[in-house]
Short mmCIF file of N, CA and C in Angstrom, two decimals:
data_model
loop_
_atom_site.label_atom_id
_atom_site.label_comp_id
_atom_site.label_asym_id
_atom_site.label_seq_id
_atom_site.Cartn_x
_atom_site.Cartn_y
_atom_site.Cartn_z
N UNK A 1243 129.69 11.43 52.91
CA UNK A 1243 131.06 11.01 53.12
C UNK A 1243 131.95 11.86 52.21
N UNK A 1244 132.99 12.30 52.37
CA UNK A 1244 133.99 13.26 51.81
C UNK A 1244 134.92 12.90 51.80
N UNK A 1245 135.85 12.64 50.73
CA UNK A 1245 137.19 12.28 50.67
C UNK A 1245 138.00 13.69 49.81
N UNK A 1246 139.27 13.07 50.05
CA UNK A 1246 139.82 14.37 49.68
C UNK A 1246 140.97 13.35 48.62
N UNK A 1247 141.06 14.10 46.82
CA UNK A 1247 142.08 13.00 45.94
C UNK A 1247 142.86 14.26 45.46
N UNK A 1248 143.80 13.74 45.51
CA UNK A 1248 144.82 14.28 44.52
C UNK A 1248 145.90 13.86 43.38
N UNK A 1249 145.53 14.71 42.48
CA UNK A 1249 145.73 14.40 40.74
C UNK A 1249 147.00 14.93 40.55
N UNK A 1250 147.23 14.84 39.52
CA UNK A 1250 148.03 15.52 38.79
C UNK A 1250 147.76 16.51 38.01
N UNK A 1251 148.06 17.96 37.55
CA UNK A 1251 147.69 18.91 37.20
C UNK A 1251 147.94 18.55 35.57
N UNK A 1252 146.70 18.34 34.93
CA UNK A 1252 147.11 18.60 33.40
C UNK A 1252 147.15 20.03 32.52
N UNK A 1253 148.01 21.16 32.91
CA UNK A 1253 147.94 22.39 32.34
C UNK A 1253 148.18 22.57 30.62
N UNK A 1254 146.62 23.18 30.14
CA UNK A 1254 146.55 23.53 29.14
C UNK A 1254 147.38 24.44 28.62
N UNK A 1255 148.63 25.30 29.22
CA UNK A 1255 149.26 26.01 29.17
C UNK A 1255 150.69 25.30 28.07
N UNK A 1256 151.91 25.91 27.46
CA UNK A 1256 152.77 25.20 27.03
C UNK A 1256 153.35 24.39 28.06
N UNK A 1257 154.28 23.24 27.55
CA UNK A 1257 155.47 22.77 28.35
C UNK A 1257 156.67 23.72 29.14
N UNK A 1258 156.78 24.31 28.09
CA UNK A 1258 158.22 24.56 28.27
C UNK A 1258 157.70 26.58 28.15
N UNK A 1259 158.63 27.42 28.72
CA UNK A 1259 157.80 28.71 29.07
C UNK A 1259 159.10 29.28 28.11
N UNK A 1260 158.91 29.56 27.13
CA UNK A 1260 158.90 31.04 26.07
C UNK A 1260 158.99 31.90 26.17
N UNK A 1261 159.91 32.50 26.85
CA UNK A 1261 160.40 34.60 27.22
C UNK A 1261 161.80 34.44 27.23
N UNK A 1262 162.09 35.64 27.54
CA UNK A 1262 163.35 36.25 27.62
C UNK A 1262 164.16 35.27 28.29
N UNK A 1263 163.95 34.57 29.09
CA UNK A 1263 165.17 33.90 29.65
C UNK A 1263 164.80 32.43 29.33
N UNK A 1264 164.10 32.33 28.05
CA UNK A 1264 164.21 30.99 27.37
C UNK A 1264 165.86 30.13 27.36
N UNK A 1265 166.58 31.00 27.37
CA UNK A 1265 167.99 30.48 26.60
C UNK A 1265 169.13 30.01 27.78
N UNK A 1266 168.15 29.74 29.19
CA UNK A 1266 169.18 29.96 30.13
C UNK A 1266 168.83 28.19 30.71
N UNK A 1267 170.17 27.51 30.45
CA UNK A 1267 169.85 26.14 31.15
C UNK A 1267 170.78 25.97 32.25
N UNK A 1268 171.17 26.81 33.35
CA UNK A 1268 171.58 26.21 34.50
C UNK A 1268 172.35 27.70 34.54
N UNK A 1269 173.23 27.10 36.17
CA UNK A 1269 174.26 28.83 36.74
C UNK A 1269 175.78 28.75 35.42
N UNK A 1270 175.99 27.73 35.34
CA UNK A 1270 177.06 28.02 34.78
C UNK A 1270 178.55 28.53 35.27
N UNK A 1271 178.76 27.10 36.58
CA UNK A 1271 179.28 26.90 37.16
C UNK A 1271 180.36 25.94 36.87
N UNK A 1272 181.46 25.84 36.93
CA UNK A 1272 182.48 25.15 36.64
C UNK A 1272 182.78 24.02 38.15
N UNK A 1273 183.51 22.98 37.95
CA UNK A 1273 183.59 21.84 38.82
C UNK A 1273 183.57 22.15 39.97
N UNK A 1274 184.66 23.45 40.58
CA UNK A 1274 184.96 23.78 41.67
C UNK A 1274 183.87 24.52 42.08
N UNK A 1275 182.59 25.27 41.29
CA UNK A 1275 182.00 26.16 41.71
C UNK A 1275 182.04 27.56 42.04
N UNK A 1276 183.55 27.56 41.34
CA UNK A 1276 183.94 28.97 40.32
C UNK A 1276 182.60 29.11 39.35
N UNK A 1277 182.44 30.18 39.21
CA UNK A 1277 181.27 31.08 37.46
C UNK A 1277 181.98 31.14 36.31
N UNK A 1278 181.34 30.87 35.52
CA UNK A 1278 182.19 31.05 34.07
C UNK A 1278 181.93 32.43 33.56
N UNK A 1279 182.55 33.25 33.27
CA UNK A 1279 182.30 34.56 32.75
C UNK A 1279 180.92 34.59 31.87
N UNK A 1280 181.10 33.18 30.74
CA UNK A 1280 179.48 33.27 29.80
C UNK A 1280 179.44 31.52 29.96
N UNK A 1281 178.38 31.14 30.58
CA UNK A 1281 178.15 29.74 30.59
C UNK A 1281 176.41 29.44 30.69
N UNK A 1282 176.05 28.63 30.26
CA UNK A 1282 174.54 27.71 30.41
C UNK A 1282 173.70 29.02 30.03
N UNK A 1283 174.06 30.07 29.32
CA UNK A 1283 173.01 31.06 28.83
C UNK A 1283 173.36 32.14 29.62
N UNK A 1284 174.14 32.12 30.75
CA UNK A 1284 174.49 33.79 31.83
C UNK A 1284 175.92 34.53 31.30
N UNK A 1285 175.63 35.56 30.93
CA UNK A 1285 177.01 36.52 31.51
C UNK A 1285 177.29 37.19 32.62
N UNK A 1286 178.10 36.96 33.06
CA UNK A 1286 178.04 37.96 34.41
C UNK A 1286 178.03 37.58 35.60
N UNK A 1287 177.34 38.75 36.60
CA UNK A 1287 176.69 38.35 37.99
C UNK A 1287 177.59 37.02 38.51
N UNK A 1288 178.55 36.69 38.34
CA UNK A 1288 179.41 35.90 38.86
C UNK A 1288 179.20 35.68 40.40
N UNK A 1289 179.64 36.59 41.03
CA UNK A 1289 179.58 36.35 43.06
C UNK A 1289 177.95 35.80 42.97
N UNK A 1290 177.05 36.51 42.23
CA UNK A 1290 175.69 36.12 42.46
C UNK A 1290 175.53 34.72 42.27
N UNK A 1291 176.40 34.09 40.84
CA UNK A 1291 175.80 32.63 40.45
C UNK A 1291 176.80 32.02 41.34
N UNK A 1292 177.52 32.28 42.27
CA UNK A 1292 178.52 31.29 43.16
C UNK A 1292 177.71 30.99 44.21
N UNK A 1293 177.35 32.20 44.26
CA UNK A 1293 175.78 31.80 45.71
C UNK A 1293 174.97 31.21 45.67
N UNK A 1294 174.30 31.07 44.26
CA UNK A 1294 173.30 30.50 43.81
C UNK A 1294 173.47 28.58 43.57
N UNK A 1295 175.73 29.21 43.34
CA UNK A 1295 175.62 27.54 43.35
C UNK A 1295 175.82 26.53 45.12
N UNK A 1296 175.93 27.56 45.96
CA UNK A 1296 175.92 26.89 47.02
C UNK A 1296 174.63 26.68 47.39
N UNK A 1297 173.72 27.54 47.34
CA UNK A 1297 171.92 27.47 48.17
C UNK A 1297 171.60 25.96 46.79
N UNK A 1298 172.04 25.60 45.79
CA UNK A 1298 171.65 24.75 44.97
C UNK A 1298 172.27 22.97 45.42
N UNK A 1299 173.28 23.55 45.77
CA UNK A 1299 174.40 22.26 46.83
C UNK A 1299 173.82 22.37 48.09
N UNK A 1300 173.20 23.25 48.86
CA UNK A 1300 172.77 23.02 49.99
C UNK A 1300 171.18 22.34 49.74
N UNK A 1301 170.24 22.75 48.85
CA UNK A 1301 169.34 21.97 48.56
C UNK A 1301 169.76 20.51 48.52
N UNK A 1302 170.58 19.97 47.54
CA UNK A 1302 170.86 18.91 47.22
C UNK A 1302 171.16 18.03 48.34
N UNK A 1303 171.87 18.35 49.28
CA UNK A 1303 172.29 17.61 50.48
C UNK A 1303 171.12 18.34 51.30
N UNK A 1304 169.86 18.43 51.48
CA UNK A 1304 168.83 18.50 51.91
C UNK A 1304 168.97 19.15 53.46
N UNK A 1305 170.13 20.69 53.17
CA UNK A 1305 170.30 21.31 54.13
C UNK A 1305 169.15 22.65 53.98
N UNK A 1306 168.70 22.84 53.58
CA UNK A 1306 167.83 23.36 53.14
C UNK A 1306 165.67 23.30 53.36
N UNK A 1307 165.50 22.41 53.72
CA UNK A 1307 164.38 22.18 54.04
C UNK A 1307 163.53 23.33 55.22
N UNK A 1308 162.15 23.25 54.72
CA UNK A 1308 161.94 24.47 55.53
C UNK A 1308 162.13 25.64 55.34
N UNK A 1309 163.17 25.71 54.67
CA UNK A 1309 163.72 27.47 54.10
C UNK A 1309 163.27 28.42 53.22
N UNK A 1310 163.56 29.20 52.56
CA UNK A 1310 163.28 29.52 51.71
C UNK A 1310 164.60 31.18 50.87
N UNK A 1311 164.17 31.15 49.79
CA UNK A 1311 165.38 32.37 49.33
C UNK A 1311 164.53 33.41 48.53
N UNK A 1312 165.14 34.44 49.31
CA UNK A 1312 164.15 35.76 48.51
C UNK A 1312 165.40 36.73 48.07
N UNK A 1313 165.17 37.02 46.32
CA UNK A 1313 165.82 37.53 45.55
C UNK A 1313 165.15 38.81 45.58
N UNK A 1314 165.92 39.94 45.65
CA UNK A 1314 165.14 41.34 45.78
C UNK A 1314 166.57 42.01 45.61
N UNK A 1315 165.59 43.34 44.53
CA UNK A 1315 166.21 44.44 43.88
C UNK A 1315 165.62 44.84 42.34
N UNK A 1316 166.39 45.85 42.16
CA UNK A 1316 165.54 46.83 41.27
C UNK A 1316 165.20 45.88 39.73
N UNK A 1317 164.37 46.39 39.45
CA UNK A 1317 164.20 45.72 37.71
C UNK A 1317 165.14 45.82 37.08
N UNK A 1318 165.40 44.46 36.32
CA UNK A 1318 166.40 44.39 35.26
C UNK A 1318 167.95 43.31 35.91
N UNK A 1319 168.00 43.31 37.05
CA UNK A 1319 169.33 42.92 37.75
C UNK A 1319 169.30 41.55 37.92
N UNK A 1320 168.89 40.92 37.27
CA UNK A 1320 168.82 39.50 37.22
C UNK A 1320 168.14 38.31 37.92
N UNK A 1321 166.81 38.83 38.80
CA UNK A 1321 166.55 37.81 39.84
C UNK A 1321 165.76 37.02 39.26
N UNK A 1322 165.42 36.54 38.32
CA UNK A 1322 164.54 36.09 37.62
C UNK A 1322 164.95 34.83 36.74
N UNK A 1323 166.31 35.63 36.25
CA UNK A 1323 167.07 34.70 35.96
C UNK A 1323 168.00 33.39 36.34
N UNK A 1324 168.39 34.16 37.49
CA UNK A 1324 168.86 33.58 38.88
C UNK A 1324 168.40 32.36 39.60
N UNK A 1325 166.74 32.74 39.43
CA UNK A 1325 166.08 31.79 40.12
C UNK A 1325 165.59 30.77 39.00
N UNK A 1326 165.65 30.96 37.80
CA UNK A 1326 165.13 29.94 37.17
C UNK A 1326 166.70 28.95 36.75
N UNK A 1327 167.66 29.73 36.64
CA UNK A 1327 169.22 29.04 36.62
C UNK A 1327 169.35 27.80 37.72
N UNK A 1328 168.54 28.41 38.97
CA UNK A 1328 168.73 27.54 40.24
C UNK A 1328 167.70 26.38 39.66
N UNK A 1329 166.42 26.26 39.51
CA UNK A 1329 165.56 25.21 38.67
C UNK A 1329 166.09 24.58 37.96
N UNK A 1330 166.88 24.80 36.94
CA UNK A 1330 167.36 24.21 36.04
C UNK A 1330 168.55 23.27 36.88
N UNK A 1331 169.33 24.15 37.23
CA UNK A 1331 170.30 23.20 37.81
C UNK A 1331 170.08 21.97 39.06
N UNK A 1332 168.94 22.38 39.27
CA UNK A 1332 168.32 20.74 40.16
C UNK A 1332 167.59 19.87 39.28
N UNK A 1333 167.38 20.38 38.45
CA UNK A 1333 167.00 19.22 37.42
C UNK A 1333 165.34 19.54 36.77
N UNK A 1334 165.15 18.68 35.82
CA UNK A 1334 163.77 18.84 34.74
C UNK A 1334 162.66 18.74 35.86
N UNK A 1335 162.62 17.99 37.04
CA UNK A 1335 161.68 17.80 37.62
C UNK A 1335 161.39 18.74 38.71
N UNK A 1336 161.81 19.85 38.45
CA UNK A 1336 162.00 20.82 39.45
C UNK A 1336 160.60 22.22 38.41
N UNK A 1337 159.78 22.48 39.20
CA UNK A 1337 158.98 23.59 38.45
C UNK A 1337 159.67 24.79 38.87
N UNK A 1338 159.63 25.50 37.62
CA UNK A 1338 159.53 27.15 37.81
C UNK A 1338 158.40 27.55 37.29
N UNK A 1339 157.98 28.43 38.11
CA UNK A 1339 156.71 29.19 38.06
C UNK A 1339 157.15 30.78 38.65
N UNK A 1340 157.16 31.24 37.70
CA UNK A 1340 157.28 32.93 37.96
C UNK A 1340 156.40 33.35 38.61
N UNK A 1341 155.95 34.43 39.51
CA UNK A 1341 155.23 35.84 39.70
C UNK A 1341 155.64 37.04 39.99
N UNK A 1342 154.16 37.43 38.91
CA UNK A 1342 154.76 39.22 39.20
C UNK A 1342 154.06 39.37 40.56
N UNK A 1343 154.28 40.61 41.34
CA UNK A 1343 154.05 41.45 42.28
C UNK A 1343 152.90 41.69 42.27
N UNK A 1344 152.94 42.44 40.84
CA UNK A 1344 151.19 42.87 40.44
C UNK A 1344 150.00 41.89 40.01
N UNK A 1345 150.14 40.78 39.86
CA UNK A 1345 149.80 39.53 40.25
C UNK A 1345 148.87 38.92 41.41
N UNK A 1346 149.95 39.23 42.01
CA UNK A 1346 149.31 39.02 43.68
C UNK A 1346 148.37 40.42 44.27
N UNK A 1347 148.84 41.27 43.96
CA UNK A 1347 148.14 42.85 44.89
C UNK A 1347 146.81 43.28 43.38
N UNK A 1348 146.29 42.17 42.86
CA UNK A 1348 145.03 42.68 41.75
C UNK A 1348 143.90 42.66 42.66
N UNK A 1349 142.90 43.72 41.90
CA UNK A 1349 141.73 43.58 43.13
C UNK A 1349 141.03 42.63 42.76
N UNK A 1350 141.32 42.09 41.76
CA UNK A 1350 139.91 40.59 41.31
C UNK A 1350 139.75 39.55 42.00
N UNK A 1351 140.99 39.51 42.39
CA UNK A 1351 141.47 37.83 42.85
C UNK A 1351 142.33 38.24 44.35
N UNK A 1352 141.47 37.52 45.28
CA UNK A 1352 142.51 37.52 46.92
C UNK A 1352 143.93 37.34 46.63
N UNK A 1353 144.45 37.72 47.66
CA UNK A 1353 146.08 37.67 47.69
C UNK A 1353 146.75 35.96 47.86
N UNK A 1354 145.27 35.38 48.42
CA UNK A 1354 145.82 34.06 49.34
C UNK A 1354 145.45 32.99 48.09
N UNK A 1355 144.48 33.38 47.34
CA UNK A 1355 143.66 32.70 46.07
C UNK A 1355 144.95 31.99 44.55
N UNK A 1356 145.42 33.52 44.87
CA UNK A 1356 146.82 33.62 43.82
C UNK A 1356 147.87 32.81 44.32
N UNK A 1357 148.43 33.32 45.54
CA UNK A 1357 149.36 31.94 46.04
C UNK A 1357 149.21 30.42 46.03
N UNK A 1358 148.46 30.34 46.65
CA UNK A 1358 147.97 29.04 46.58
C UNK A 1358 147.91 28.40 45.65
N UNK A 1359 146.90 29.13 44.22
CA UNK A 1359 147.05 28.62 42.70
C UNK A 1359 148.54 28.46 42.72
N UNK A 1360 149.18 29.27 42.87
CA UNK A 1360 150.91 29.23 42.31
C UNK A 1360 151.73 28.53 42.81
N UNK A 1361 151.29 27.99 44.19
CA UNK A 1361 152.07 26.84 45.24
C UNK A 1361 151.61 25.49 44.29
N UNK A 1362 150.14 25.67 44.08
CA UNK A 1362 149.79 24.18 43.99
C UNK A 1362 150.21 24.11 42.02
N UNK A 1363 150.81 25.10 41.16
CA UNK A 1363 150.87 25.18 40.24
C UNK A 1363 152.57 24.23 39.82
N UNK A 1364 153.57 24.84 41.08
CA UNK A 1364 154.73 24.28 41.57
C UNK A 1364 154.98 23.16 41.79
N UNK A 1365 153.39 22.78 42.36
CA UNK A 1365 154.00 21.01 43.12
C UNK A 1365 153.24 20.24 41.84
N UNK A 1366 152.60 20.76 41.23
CA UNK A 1366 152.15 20.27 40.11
C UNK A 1366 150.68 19.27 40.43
N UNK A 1367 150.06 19.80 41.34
CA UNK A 1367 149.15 19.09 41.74
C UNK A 1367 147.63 19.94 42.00
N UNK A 1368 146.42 19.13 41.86
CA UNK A 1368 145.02 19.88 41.82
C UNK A 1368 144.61 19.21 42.84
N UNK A 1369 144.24 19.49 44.09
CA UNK A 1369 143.40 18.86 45.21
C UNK A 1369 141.61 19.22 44.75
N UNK A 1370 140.95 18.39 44.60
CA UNK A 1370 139.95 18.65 44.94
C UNK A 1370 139.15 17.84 45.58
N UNK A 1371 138.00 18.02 46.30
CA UNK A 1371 136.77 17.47 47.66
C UNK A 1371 136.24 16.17 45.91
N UNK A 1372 135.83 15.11 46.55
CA UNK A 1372 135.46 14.27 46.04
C UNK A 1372 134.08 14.16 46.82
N UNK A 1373 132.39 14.08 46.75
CA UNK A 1373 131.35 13.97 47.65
C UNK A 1373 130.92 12.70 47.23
N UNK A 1374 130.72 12.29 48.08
CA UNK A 1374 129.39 11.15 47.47
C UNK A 1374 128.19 11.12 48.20
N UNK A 1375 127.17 11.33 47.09
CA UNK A 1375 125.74 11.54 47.48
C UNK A 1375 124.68 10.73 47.89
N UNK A 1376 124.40 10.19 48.72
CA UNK A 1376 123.07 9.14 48.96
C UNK A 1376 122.14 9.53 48.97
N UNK A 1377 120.84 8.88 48.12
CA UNK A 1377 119.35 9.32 48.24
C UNK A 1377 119.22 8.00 48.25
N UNK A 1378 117.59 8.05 49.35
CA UNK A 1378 116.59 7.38 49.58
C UNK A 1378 115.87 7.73 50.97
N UNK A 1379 114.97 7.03 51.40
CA UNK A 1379 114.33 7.07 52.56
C UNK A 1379 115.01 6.35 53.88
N UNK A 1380 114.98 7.32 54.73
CA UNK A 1380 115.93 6.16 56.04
C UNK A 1380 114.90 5.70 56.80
N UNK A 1381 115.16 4.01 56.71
CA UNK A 1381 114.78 3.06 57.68
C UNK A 1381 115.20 2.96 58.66
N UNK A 1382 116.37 3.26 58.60
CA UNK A 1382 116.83 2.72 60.29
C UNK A 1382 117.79 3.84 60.40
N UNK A 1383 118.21 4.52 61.32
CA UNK A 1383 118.83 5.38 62.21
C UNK A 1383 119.77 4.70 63.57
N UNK A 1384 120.74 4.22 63.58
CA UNK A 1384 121.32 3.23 64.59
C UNK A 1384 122.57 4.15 65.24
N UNK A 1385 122.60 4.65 66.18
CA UNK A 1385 123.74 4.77 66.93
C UNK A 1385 124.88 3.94 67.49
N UNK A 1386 126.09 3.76 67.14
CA UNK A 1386 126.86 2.63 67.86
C UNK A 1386 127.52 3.14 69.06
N UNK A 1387 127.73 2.67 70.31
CA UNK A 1387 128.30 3.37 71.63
C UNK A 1387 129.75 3.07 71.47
N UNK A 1388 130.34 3.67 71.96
CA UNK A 1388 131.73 3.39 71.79
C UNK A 1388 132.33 2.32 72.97
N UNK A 1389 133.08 1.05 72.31
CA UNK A 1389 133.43 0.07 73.32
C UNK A 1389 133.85 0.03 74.52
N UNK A 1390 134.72 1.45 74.72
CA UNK A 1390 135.73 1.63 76.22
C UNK A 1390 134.63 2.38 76.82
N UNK A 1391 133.55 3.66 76.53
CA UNK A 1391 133.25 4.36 76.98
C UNK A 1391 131.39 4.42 76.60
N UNK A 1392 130.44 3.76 77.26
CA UNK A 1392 129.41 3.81 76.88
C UNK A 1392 128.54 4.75 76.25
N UNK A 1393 129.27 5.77 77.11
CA UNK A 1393 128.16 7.44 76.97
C UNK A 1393 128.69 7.82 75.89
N UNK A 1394 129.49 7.12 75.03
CA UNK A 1394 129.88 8.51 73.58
C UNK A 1394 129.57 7.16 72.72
N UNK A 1395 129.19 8.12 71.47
CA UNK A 1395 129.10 6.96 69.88
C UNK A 1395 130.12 7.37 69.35
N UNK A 1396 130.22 5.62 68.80
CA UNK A 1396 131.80 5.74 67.70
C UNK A 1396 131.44 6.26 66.28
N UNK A 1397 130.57 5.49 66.02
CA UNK A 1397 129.96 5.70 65.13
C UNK A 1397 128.44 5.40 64.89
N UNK A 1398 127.64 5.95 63.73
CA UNK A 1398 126.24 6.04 63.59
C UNK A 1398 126.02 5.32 62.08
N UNK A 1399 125.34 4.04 62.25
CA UNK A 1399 124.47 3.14 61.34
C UNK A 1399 123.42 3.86 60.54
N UNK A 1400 122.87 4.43 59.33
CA UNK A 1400 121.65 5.00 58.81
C UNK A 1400 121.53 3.85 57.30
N UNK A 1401 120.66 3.63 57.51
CA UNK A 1401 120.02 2.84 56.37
C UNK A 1401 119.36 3.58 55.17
N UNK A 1402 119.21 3.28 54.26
CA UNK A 1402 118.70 4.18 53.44
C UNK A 1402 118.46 2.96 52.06
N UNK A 1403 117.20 3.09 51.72
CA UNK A 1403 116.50 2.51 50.65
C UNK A 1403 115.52 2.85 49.33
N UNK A 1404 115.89 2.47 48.62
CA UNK A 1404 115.30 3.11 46.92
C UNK A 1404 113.91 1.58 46.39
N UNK A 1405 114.00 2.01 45.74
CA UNK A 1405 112.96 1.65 45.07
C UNK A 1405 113.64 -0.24 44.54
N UNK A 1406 115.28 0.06 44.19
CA UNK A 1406 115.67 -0.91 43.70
C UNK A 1406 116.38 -1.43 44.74
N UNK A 1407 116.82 -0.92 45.50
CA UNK A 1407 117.40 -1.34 46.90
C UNK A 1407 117.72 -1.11 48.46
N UNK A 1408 119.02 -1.47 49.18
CA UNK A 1408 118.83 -0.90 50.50
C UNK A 1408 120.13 -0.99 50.49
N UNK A 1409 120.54 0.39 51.59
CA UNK A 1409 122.20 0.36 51.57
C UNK A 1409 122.49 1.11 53.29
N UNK A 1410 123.08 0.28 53.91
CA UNK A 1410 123.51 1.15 55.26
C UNK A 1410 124.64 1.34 55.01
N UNK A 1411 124.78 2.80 55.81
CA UNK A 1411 125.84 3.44 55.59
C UNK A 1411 126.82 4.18 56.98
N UNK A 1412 127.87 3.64 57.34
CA UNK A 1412 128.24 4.22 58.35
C UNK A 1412 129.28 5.88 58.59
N UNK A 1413 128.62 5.90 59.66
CA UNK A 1413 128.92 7.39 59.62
C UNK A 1413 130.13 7.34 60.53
N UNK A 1414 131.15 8.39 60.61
CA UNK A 1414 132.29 8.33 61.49
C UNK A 1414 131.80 9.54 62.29
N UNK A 1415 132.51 10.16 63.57
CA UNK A 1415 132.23 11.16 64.32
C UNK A 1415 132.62 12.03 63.87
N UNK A 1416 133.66 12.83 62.32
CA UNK A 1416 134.58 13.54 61.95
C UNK A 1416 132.83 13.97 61.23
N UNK A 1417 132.25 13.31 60.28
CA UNK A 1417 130.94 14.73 60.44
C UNK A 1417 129.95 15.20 61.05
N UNK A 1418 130.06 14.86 61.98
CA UNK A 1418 129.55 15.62 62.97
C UNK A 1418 130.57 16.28 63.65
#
């Protein structure tokens, strides 16, 4: 039998992430959604953080779903910043999780291996297969027919017994 649980990710890693754009807590946007020349840790890039504050208002009113925003251009021009400004400004419960490029295209690790870690690093969650194992000898082997339809089984009865006891166990059609 196989179930599938999901945890919560306890990362041995810090809380709170330590680099260069430690110092940046939101766009730094004023009421109207005007930019402040120097606000929440940004200078600058103004037209950029006005955009950033609408795709952040369009999240919020959950126009946004499904979507996604890709920041692209040369090193150094702020997308990094940008996108963690946007995190911040939806709030503490929002993950940022960076990647580099070179990250993803390493020959050690699949391309799909890395994402995935980094999706499920985001939602803050560890899926893993839960098994549970039965040993003993089977006594009984029981097929059940299915009620509407004689010729198919719903499910399958197997018995199985130890030394200290006896346990039947039903099987669903999903393993097989």
């Amino acid at each position: 039998m196989t179930s599938m649980k999901i945890e919560e990710v306890k990362s041995t890693e810090r809380l709170e992430r330590i680099a260069s754009h430690s110092h940046i807590h939101g766009l730094g946007l004023n009421i109207d959604g005007s930019a402040k020349q120097i606000g929440h840790g940004l200078v600058g890039q103004c037209n950029a953080r006005e955009a950033c504050g609408i795709i952040v208002d369009m999240i919020k009113t959950k126009k946004m779903a499904g979507k996604a925003v890709l920041f692209a251009g040369i090193p150094g021009t702020g997308k990094t910043a940008l996108a963690l400004a946007i995190s911040q400004e939806l709030g503490k419960n929002v993950p940022f999780c960076p990647i580099v490029g070179s990250e993803v295209y390493s020959t050690e690790i699949k391309k799909t291996e890395v994402l995935m870690e980094n999706f499920r690093r985001s939602i803050g969650l560890r899926i893993r297969e839960i098994k549970e194992v039965y040993e003993g000898e089977i006594f009984e082997l029981k097929p059940i027919e299915n009620v509407s339809n004689t010729s198919s089984i719903s499910q399958v009865n197997i018995g199985l017994k130890t030394n200290k006891n006896k346990k039947i166990i039903r099987v669903d059609p999903s393993i097989w």
